[in-house]
Coordinates of C-alpha atoms and ligand atoms in Angstrom, one line a residue:
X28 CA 20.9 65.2 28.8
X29 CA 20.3 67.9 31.0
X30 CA 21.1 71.7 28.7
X31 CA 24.0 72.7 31.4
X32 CA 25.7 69.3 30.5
X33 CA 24.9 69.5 27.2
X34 CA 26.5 73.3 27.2
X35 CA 29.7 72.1 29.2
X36 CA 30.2 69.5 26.2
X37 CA 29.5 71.9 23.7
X38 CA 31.4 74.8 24.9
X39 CA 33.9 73.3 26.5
X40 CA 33.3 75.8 29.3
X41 CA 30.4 77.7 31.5
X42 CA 29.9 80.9 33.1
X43 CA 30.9 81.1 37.0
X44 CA 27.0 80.6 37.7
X45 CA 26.7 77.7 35.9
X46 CA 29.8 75.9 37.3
X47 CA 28.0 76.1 40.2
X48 CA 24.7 75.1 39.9
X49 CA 26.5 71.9 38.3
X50 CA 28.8 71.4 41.0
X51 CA 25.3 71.3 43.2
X52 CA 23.5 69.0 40.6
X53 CA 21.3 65.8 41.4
X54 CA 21.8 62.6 41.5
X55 CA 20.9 62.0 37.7
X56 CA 22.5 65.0 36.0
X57 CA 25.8 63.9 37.9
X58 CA 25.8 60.2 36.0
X59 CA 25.0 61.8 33.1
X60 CA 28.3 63.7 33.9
X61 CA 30.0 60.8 34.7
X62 CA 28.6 58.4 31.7
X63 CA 29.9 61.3 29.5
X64 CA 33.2 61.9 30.8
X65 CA 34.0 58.2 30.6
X66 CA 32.9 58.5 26.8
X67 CA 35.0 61.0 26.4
X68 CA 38.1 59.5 27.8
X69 CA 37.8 56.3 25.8
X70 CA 36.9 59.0 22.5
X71 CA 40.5 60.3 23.3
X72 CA 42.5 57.3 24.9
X73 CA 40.7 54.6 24.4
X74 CA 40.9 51.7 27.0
X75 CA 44.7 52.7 27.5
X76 CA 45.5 53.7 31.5
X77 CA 48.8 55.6 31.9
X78 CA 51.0 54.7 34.8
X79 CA 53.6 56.8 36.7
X80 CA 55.8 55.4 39.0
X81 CA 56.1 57.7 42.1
X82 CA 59.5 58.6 43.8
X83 CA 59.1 60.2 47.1
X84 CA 62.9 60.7 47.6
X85 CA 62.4 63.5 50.4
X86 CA 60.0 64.1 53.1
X87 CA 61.9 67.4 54.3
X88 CA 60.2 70.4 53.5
X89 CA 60.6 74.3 54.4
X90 CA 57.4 74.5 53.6
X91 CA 54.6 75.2 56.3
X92 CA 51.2 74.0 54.3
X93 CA 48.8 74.0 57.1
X94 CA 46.7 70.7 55.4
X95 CA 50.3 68.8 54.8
X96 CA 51.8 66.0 57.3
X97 CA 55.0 66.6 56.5
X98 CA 55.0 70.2 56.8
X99 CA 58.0 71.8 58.4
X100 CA 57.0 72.5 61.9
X101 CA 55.4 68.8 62.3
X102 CA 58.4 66.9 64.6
X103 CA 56.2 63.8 64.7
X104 CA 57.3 63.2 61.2
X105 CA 60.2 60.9 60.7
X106 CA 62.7 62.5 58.2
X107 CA 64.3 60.9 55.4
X108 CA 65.7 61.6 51.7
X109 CA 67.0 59.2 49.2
X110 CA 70.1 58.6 48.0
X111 CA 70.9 58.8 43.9
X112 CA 71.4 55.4 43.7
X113 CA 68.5 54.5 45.6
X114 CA 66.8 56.9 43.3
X115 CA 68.1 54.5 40.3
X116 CA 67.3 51.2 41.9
X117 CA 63.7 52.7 42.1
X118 CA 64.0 53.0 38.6
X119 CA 65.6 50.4 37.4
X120 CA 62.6 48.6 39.1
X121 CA 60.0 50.4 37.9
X122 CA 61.4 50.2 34.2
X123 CA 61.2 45.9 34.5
X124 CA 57.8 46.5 35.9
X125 CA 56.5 48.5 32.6
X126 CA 57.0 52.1 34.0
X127 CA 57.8 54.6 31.0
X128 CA 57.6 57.8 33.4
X129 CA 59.2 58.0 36.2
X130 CA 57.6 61.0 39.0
X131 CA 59.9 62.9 41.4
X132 CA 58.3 64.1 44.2
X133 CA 59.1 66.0 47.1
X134 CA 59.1 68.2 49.9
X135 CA 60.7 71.6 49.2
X136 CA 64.1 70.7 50.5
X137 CA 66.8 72.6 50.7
X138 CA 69.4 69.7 50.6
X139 CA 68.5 69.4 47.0
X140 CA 70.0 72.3 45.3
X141 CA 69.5 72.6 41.6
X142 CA 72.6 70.9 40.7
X143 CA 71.8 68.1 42.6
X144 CA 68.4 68.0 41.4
X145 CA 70.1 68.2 37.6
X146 CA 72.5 65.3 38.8
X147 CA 69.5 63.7 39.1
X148 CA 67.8 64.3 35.7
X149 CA 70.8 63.5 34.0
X150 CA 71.5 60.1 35.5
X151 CA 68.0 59.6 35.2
X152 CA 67.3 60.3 31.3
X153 CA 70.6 59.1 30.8
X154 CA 69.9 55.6 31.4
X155 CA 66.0 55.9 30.4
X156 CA 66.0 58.1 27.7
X157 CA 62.8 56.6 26.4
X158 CA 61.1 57.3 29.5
X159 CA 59.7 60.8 30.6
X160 CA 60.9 62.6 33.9
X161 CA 58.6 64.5 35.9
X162 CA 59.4 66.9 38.4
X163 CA 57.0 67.7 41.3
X164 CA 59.5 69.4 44.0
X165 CA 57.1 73.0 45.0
X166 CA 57.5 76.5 44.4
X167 CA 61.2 77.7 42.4
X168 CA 62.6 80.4 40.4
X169 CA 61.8 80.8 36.7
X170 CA 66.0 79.9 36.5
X171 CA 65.7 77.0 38.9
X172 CA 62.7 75.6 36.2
X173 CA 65.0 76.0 32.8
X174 CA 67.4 74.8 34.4
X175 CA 65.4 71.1 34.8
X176 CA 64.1 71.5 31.4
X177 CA 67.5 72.4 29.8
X178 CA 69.4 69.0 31.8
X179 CA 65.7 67.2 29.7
X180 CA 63.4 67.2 32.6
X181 CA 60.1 66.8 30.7
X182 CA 57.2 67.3 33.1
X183 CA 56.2 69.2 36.0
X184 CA 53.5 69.0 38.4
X185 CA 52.6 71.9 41.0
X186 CA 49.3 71.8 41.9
X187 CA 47.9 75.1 42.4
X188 CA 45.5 73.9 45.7
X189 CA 43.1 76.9 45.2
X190 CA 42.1 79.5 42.8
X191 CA 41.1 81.7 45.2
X192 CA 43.6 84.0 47.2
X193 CA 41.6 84.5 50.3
X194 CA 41.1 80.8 50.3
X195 CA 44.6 80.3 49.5
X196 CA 45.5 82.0 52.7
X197 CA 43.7 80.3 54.6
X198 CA 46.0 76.9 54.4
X199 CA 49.0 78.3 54.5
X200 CA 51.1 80.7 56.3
X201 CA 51.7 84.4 54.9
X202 CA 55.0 83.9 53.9
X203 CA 53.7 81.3 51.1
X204 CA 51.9 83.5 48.4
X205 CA 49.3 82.7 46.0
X206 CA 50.8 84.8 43.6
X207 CA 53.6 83.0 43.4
X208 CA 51.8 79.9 43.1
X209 CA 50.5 80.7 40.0
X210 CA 53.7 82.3 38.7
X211 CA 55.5 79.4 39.0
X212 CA 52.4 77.5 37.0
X213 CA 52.9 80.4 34.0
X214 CA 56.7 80.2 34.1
X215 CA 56.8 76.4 33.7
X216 CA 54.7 76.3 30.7
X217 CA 56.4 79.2 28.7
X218 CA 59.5 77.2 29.4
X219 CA 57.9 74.3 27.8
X220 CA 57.2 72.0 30.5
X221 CA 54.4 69.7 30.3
X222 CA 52.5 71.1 33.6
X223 CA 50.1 69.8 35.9
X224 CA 47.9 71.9 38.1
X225 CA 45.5 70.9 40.5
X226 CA 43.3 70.9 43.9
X227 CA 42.1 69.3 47.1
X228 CA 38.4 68.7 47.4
X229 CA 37.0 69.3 50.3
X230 CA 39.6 71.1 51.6
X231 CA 39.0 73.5 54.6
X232 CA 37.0 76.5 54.0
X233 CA 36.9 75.5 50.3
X234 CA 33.3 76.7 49.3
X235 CA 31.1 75.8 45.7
X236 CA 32.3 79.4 44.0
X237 CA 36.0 78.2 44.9
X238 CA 35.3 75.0 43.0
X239 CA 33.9 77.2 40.3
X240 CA 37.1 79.4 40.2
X241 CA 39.4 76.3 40.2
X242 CA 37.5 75.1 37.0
X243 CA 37.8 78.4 35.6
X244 CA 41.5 78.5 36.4
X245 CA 42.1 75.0 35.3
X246 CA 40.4 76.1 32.1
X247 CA 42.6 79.1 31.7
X248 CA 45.6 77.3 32.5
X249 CA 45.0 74.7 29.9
X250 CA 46.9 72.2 31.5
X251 CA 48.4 69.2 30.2
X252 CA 47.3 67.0 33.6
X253 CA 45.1 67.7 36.5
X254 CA 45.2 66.4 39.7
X255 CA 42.8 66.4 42.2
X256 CA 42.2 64.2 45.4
X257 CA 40.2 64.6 48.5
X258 CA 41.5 66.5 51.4
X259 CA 42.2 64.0 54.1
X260 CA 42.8 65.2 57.5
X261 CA 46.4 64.3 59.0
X262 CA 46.9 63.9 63.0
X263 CA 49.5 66.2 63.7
X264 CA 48.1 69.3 61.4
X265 CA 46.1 72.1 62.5
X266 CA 43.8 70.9 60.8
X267 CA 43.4 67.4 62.4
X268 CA 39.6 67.8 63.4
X269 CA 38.4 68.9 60.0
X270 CA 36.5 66.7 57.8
X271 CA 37.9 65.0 54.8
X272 CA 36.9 65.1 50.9
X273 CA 34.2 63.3 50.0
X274 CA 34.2 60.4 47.0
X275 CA 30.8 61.8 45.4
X276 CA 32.4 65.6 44.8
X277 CA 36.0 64.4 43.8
X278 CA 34.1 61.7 40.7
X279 CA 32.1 64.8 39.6
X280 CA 35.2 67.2 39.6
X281 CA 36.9 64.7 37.5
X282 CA 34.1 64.3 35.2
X283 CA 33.6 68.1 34.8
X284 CA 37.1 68.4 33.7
X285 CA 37.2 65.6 31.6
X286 CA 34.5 66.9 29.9
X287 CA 36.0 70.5 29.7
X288 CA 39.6 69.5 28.7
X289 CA 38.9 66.1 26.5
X290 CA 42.7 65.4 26.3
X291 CA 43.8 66.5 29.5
X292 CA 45.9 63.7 31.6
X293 CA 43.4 63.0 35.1
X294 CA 45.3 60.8 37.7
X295 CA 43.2 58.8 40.2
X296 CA 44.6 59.8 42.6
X297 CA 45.9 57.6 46.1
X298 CA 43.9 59.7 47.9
X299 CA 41.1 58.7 46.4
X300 CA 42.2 55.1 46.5
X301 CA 42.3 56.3 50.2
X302 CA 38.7 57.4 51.0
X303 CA 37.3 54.4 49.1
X304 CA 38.7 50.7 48.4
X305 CA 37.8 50.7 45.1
X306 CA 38.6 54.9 44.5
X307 CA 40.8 54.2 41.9
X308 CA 38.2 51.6 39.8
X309 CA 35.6 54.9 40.2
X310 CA 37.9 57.6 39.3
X311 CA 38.6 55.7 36.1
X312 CA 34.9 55.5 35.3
X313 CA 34.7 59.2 36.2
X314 CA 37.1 60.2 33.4
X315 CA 40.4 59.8 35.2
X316 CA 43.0 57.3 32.6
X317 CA 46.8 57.6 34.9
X318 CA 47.5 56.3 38.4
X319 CA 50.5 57.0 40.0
X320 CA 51.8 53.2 42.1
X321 CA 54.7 54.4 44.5
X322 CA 58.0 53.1 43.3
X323 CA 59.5 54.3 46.6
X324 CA 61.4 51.6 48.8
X325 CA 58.6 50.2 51.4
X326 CA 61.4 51.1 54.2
X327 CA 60.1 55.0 53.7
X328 CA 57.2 54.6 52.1
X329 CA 55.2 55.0 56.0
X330 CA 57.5 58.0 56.5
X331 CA 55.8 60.2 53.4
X332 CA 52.4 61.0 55.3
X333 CA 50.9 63.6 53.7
X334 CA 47.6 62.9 55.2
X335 CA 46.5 59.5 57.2
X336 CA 46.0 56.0 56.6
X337 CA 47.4 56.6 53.1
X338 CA 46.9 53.4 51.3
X339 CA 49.9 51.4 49.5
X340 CA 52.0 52.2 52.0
X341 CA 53.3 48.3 52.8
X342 CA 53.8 46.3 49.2
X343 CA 56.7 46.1 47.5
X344 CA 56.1 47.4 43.4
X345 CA 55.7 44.4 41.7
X346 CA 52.9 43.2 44.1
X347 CA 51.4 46.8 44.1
X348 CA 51.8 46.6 40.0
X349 CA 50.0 43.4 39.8
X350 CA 47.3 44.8 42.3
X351 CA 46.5 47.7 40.3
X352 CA 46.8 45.5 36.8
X353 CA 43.3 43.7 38.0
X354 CA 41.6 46.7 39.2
X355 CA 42.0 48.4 36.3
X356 CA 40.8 45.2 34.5
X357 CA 38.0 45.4 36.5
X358 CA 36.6 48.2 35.0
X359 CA 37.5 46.9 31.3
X360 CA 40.4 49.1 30.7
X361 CA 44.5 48.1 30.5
X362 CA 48.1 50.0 31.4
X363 CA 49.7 50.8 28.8
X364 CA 53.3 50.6 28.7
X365 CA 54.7 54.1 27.3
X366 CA 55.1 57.5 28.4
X367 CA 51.6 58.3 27.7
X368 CA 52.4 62.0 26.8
X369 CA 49.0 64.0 26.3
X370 CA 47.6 64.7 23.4
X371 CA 46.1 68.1 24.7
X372 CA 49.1 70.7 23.5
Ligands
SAH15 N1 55.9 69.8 47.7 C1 55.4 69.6 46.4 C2 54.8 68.2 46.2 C3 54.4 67.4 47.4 S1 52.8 67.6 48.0 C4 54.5 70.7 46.0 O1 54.3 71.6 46.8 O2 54.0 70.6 44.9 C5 51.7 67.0 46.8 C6 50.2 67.3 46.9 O3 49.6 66.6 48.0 C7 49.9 68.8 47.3 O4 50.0 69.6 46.2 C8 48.5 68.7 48.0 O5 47.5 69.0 47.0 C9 48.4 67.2 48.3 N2 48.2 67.1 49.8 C10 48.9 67.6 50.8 N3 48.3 67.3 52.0 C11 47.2 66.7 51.7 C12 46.1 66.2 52.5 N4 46.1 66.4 53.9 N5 45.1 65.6 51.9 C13 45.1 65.4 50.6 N6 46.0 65.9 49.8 C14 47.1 66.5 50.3

């Protein structure tokens, strides 16, 4: 083993200098990465892959995130939200199908208030209170966050999208602040949340020191899940012409932070799925052990464009279940069926 991989696995961390002259490493240093991290996962998790069954029950947003398709100011995007029951059907599916987590995810939308969003939890963990509820719904107030936990809201993911606040301004308007960003990260673990940050590789402007700082953050943070995806350009952004993520740099950042946060939870991610057709199969042999199928109904599931020619976008959830069951034997691992809570606390 090269000493700077060697030093990551022994430390559990590098200096700012080093994080970067790994993220710039070979060919061979970046398998040995990859060949360690995917130890490592099967040292903490064995051959176990965690699924998540992804509600998209709003593509409104007030939000103006300059990478994002369904950003406020796009009118090309066709609008929808989801109805509680239809929230429950997607459920109710999902829990046949093996789901023991079920993820809510959304546009910032004003619609949903928090009591609606605690009607929500509620009938939710009332009829699966074995399964875990995850909240991924943008920037709130510390209030608006205990509130979720208090109705039994167990998870939240907010990805933080850059650790650097020049960077940070540069995808997304002024009135969004980085500052807040990462308050909200700090408020929803003190509450007891389990939290998930998280970044876009490849995003625009994003340079090798804001990788660095994004490990360093993540490393910080402590995190109970990480998720990162390429950036992939969407049509109607300002960002339209820009070029997207690549598969080599998203593998290694998974690696790196399985390597630096053993237990931490490490989707691979649809967006991944997206830049390659087997992105998923990689990421799992890259350290990643969740995947996230949609559980949305296929009647919106075109609508919630975050970025183009997002995969998955036409099965219904059994097919896309049974789909994802042979890729992942494929790379000689199996779902299991539980919450799959992490084991880094
Ligand atoms: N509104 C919520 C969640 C929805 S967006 C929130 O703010 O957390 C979920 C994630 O999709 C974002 O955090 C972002 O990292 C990712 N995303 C958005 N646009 C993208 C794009 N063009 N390419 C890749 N990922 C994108």
């Amino acid at each position: 083993m090269t000493d700077l991989v060697k030093k990551l696995y022994k430390d559990k961390t590098l200096s700012k200098d080093e994080f970067i002259e790994l993220i710039n490493s070979n060919a061979d240093t970046r398998e040995e990465l990859r060949a360690l991290a995917e130890k490592i996962r099967i040292e903490n998790y064995g051959n176990d892959i965690f699924i998540r069954g992804l509600i998209e029950f709003t593509n409104y947003c007030k939000q103006n995130c300059l990478y994002c398709g369904i950003r406020k100011d796009n009118k090309n995007c066709r609008r929808y939200r989801l109805s509680l029951d239809e929230i429950m059907s997607c459920c109710a599916e999902g829990y046949k199908l093996g789901f023991r987590t079920f993820v809510l995810q959304g546009g910032e939308d004003p619609y949903f208030t928090d009591e609606r969003i605690c009607e929500i939890i509620e009938a939710v963990k009332g009829k699966y209170p074995d399964c875990a509820l995850t909240l991924s719904i943008g920037e709130k107030p510390r209030k608006s966050y205990q509130r979720y936990f208090d109705r039994g809201a167990d998870r939240y993911l907010l990805r933080h999208e850059t650790a650097d606040k020049n960077h940070y301004e540069k995808l997304h308007p002024k009135s969004q602040k980085f500052e807040n960003r990462i308050r909200c990260l700090y408020d929803l673990k003190e509450i007891g949340f389990q939290v998930g940050c998280g970044f876009m590789v490849g995003s625009p402007y994003q340079t090798v020191q804001n990788l660095a700082d994004d490990l360093m953050f993540i490393k910080e943070l402590n995190p109970q899940m990480v998720g990162i995806g390429p950036f992939i350009h969407h049509k109607d952004t300002e960002f339209k012409n820009a070029s997207d993520g690549t598969l080599e740099q998203t593998l290694l950042m998974l690696s790196i932070i399985r390597i630096m946060i053993p237990k931490v939870l490490l989707p691979a991610t649809t967006a991944l799925a997206t830049i390659h057709p087997r992105g998923r199969e990689l990421g799992i042999q890259a350290g990643a052990n969740v995947v996230m199928p949609n559980l949305s109904p296929v009647k919106v599931r075109g609508d919630y464009q975050l970025y183009d020619n997002k995969v998955c976008t036409g099965e219904e959830s059994a097919q896309c279940k049974s789909c994802l069951e042979k890729r992942i034997e494929s790379v000689g691992c199996k779902i299991a069926v539980s919450r799959g809570d992490s084991k880094n606390q």
